[in-house]
CSV table of C-alpha atoms and ligand atoms in Angstrom, one decimal:
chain,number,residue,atom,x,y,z
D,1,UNK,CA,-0.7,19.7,-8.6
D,2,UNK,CA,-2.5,20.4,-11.3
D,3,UNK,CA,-5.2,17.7,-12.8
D,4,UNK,CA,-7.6,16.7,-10.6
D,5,UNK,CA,-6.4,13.1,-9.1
D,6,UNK,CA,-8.2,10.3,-7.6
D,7,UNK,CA,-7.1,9.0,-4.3
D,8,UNK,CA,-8.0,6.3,-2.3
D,9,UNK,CA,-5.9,6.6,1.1
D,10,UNK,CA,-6.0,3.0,2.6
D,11,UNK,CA,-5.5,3.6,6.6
D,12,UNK,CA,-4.6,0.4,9.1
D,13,UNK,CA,-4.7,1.8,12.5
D,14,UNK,CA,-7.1,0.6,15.4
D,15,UNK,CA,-7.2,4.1,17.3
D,16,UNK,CA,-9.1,6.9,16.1
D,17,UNK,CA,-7.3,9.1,17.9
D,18,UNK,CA,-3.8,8.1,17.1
D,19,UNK,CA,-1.1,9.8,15.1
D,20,UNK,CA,-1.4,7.7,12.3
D,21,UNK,CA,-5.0,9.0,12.0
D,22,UNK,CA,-3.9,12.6,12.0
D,23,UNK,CA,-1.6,11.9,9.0
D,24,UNK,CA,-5.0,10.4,7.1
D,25,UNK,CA,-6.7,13.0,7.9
D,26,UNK,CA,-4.1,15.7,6.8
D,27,UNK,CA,-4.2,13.9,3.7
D,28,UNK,CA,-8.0,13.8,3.3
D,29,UNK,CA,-7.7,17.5,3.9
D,30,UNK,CA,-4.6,18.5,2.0
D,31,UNK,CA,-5.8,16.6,-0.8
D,32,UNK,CA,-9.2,17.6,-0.7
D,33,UNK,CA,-8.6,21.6,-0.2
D,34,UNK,CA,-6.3,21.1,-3.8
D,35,UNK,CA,-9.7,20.0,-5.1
D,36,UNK,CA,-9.2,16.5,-5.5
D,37,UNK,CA,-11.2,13.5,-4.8
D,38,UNK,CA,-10.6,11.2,-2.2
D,39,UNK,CA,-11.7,7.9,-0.7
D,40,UNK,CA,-10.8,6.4,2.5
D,41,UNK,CA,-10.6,2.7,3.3
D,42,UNK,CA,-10.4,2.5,7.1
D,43,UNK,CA,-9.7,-1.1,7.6
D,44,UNK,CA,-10.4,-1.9,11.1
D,45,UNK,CA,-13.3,0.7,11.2
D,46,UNK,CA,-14.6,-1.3,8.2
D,47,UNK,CA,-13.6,-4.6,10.3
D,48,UNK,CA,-11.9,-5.7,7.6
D,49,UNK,CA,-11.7,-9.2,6.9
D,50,UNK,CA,-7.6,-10.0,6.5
D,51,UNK,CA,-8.3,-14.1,6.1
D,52,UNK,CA,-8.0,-15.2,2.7
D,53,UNK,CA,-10.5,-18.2,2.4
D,54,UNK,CA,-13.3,-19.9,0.3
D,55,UNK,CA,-16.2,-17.8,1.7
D,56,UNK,CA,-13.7,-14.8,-1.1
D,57,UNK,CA,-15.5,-16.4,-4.1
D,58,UNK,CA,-19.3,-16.9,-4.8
D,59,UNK,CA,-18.0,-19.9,-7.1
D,60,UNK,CA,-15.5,-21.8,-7.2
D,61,UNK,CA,-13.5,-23.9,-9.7
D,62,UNK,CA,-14.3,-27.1,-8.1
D,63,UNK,CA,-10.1,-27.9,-7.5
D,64,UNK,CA,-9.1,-29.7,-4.6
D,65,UNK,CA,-7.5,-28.6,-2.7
D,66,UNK,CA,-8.6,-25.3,-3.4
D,67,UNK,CA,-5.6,-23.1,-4.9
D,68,UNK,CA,-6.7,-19.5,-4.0
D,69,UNK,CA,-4.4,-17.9,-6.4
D,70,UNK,CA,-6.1,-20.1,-9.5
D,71,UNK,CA,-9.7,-19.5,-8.0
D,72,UNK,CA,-8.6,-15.5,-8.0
D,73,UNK,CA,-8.0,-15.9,-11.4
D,74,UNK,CA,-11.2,-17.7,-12.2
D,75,UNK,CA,-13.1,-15.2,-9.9
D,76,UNK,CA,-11.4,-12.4,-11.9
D,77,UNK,CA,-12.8,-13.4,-15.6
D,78,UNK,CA,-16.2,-14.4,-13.8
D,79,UNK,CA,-16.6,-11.3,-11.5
D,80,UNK,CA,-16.9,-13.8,-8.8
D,81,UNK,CA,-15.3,-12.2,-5.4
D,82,UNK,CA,-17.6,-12.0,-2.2
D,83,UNK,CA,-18.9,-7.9,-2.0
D,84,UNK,CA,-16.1,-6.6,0.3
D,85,UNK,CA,-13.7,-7.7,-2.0
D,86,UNK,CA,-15.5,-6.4,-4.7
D,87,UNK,CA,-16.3,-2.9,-3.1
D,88,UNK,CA,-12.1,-2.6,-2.3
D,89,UNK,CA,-11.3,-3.4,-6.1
D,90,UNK,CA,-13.9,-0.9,-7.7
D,91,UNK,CA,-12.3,1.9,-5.3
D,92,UNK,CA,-8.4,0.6,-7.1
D,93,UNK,CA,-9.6,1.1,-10.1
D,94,UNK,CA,-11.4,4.7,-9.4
D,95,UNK,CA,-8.0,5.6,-8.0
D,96,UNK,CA,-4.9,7.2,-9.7
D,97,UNK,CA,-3.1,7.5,-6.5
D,98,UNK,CA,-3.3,5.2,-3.6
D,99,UNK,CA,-1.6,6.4,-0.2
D,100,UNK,CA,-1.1,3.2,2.3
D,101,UNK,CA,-1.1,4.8,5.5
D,102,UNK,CA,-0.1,2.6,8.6
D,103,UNK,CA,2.3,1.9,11.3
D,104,UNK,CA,5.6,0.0,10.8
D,105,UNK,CA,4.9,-3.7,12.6
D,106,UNK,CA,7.8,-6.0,12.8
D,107,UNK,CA,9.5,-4.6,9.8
D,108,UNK,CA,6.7,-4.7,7.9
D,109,UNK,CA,2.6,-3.1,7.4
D,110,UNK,CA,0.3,-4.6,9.9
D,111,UNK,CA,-1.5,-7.8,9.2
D,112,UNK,CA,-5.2,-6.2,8.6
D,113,UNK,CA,-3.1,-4.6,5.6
D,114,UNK,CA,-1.6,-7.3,4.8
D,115,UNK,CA,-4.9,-8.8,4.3
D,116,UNK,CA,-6.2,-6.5,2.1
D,117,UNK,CA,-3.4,-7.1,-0.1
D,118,UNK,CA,-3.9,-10.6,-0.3
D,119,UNK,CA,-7.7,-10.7,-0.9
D,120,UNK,CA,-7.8,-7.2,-3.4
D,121,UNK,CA,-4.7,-7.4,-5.3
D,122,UNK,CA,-6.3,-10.3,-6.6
D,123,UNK,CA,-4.6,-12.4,-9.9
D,124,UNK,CA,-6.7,-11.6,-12.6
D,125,UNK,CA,-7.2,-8.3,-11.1
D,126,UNK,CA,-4.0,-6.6,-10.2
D,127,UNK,CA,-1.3,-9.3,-12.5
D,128,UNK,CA,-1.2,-12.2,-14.2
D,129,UNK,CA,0.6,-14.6,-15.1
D,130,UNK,CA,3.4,-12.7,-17.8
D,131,UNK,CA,2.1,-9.3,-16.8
D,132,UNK,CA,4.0,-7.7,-13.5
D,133,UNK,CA,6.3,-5.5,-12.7
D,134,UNK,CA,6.1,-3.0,-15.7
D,135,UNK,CA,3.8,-5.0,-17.5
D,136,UNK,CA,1.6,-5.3,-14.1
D,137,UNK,CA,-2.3,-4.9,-14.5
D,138,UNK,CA,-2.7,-1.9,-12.5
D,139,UNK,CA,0.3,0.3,-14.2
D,140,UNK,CA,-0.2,3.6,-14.6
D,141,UNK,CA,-1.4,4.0,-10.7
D,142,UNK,CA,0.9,5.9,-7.9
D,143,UNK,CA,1.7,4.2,-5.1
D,144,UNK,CA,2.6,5.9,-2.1
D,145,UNK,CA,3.6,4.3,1.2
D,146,UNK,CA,3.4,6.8,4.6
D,147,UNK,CA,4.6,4.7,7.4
D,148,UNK,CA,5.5,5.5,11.1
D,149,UNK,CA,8.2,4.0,13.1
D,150,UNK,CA,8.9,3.4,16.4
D,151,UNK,CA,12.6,3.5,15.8
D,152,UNK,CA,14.6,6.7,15.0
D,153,UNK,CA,16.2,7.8,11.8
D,154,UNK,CA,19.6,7.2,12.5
D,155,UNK,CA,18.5,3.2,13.4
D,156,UNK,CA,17.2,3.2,9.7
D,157,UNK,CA,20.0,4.1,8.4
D,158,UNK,CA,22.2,1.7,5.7
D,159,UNK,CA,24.4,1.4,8.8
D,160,UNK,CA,22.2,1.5,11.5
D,161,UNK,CA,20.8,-1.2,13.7
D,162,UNK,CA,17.8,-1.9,11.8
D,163,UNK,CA,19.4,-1.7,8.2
D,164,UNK,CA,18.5,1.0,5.9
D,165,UNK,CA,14.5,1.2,5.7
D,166,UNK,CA,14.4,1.4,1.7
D,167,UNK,CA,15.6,-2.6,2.1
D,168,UNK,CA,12.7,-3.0,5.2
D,169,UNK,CA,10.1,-1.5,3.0
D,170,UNK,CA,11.4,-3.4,-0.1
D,171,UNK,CA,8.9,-6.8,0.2
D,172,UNK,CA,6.2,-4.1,0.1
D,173,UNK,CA,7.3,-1.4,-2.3
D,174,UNK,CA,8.7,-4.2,-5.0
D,175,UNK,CA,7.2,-7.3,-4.1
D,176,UNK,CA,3.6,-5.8,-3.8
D,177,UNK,CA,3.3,-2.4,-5.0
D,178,UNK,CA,5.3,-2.5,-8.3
D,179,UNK,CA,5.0,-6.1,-8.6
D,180,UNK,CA,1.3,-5.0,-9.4
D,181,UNK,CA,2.4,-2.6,-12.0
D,182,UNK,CA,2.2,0.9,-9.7
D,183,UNK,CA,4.5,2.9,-10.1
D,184,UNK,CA,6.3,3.7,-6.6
D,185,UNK,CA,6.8,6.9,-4.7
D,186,UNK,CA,9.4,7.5,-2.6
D,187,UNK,CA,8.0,6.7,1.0
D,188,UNK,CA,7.1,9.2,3.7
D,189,UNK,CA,8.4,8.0,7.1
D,190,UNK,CA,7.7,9.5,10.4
D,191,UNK,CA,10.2,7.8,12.7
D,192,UNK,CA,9.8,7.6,16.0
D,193,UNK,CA,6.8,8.7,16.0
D,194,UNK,CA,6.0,8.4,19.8
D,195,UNK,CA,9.8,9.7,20.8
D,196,UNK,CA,9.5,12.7,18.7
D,197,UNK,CA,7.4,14.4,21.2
D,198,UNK,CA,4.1,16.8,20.1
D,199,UNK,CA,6.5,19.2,18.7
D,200,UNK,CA,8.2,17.0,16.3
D,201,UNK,CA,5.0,15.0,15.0
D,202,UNK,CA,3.2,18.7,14.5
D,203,UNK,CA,6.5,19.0,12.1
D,204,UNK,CA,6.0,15.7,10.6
D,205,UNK,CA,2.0,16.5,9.4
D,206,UNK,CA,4.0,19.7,7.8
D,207,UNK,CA,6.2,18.1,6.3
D,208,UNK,CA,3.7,15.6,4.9
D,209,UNK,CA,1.2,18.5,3.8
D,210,UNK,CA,4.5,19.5,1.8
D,211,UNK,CA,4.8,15.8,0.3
D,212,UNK,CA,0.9,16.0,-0.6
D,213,UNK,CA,0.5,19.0,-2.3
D,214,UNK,CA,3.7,18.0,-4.5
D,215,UNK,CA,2.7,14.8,-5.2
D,216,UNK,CA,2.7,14.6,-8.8
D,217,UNK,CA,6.8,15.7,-8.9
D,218,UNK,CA,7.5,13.4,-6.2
D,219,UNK,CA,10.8,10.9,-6.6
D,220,UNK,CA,9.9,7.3,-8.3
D,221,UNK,CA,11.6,4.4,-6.6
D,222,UNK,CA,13.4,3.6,-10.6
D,223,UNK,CA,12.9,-0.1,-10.3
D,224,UNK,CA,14.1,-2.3,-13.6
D,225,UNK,CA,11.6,-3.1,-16.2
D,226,UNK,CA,11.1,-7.4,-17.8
D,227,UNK,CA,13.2,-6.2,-20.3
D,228,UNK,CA,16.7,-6.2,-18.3
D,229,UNK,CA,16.1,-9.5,-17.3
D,230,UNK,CA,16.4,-12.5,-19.1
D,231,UNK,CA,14.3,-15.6,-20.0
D,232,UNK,CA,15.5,-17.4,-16.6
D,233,UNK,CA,14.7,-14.1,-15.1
D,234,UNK,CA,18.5,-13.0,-14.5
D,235,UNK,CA,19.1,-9.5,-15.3
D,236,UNK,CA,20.7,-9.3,-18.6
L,301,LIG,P1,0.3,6.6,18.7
L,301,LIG,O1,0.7,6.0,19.9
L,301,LIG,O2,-1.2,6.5,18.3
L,301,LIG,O3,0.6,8.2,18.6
L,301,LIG,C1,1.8,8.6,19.2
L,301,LIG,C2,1.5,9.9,19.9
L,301,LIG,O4,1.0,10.9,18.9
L,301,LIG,C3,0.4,9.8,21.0
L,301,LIG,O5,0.8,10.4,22.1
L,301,LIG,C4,-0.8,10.5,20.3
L,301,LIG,O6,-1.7,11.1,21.3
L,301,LIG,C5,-0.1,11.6,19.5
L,301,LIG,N1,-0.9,12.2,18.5
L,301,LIG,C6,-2.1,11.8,18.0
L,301,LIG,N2,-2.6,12.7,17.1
L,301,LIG,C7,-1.7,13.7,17.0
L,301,LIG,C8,-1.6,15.0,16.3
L,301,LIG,N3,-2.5,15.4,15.5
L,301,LIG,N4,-0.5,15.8,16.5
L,301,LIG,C9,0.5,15.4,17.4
L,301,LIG,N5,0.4,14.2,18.1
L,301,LIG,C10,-0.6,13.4,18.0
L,301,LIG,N6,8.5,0.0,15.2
L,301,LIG,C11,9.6,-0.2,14.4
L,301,LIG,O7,10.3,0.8,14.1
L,301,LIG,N7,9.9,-1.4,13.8
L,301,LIG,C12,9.1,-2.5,14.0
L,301,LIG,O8,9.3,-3.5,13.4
L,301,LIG,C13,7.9,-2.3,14.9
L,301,LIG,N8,7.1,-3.4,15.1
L,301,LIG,C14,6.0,-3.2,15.9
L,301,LIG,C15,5.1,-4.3,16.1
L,301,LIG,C16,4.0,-4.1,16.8
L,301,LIG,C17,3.0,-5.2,17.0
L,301,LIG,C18,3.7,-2.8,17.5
L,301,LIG,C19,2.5,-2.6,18.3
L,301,LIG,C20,4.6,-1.8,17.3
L,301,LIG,C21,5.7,-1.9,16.5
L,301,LIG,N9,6.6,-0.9,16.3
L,301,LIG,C22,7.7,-1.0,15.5
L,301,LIG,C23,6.3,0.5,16.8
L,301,LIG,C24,5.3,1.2,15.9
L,301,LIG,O9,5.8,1.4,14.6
L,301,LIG,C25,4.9,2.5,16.6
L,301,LIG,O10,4.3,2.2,17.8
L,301,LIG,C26,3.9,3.3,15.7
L,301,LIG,O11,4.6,3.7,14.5
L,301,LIG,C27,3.5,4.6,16.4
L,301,LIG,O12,2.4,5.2,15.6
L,301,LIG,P2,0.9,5.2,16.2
L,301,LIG,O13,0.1,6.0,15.2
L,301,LIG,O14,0.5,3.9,16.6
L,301,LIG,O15,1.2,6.1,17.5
């Protein structure tokens, strides 16, 4: 790596001491020892409010019933989001690089993330109407996912019994992540993580140091620009 990159590692586990802990702190001190700068929003250490709600906006439109996306988007010209929200959207757009790190719950990130992206990606903040995918408000940020499983490899495979994990990760990496703008790094995925013994979770935080410090050369997930679709949004 060579610039010096801002990166805000957002971390959903409950257990301090778990192994998805040890793979935010290997990348708080890979990342660091290269000499870059690093935040960490630790969601359930924060107690992270997940609920999207009213109490999100210090004023509202006056609509009723209250549309949450709309009063994003007035919140979002008016600089009207309650302070947590606030605080979580100044740290996106300090950060060049943000790192979800988390386990895999039912196919999927676990809700406390989910809630994050609900109340911080806000409209008005992260897209708007016209402007996602390449034309997304926060383009020009990395997006990496680091996940852990509890089934193996071979189950995550296109043939597998759990389908091939690029399509289990797609609502996130597509529907969130570069529907925002970001551009999308190939994942990191520590499957199995509890099977794989002390021995093979010691090889996955090498392996991930490997990931970190070659970050900036890491695969993009080559997803299609507005301009191959077409007014109905069909591709072209
Ligand atoms: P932990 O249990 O915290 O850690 C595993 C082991 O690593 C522990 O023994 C711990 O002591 C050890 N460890 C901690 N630090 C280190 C270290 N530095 N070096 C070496 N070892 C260390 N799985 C799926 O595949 N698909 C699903 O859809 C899915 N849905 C789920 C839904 C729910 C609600 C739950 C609770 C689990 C689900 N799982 C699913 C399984 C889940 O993905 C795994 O339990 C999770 O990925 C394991 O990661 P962890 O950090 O929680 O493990």
């Amino acid at each position: 790596m060579g610039e010096i990159m801002n990166t805000l590692v957002v971390f959903a586990h409950h257990e301090a001491a778990s192994f998805n802990a040890a793979m935010k702190d290997q990348a708080v001190a890979v990342l660091s020892a290269r000499g870059h700068q690093v935040m960490v929003s630790d969601l359930y250490a924060m107690n992270f409010e997940p609920l999207a709600q009213r109490s999100d906006f210090t004023e509202l439109s006056g609509t009723e019933p209250m549309n949450y996306l709309m009063e994003q988007r007035n919140a979002s010209a008016k600089n009207a989001f309650s302070e947590d929200i606030k605080a979580e959207m100044d740290k996106v757009r300090w950060a060049e690089t943000i790192i979800f790190q988390c386990p895999i719950w039912w196919f999927s990130v676990p809700a406390i993330l989910k809630g994050w992206f609900d109340r911080v990606l806000a409209t008005g903040f992260s897209w708007d109407f016209g402007k996602n995918y390449d034309q997304g408000l926060l383009r020009g940020k990395k997006a990496l996912l680091s996940v852990t499983t509890g089934g193996s490899g071979p189950m995550y495979e296109s043939t597998g019994i759990n389908g091939d994990i690029h399509q289990m990760l797609f609502p996130v990496h597509h529907g969130v992540l570069y529907f925002c703008g970001m551009t999308v790094l190939e994942p990191f995925i520590a499957y199995a993580a509890f099977q794989a013994g002390d021995e093979g979770r010691k090889k996955y935080l090498e392996q991930y140091k490997e990931v970190l410090e070659h970050l900036d050369s890491r695969a993009v997930i080559a997803y299609r620009p507005h301009a191959d679709f077409d007014d109905s949004g069909r591709l072209k």
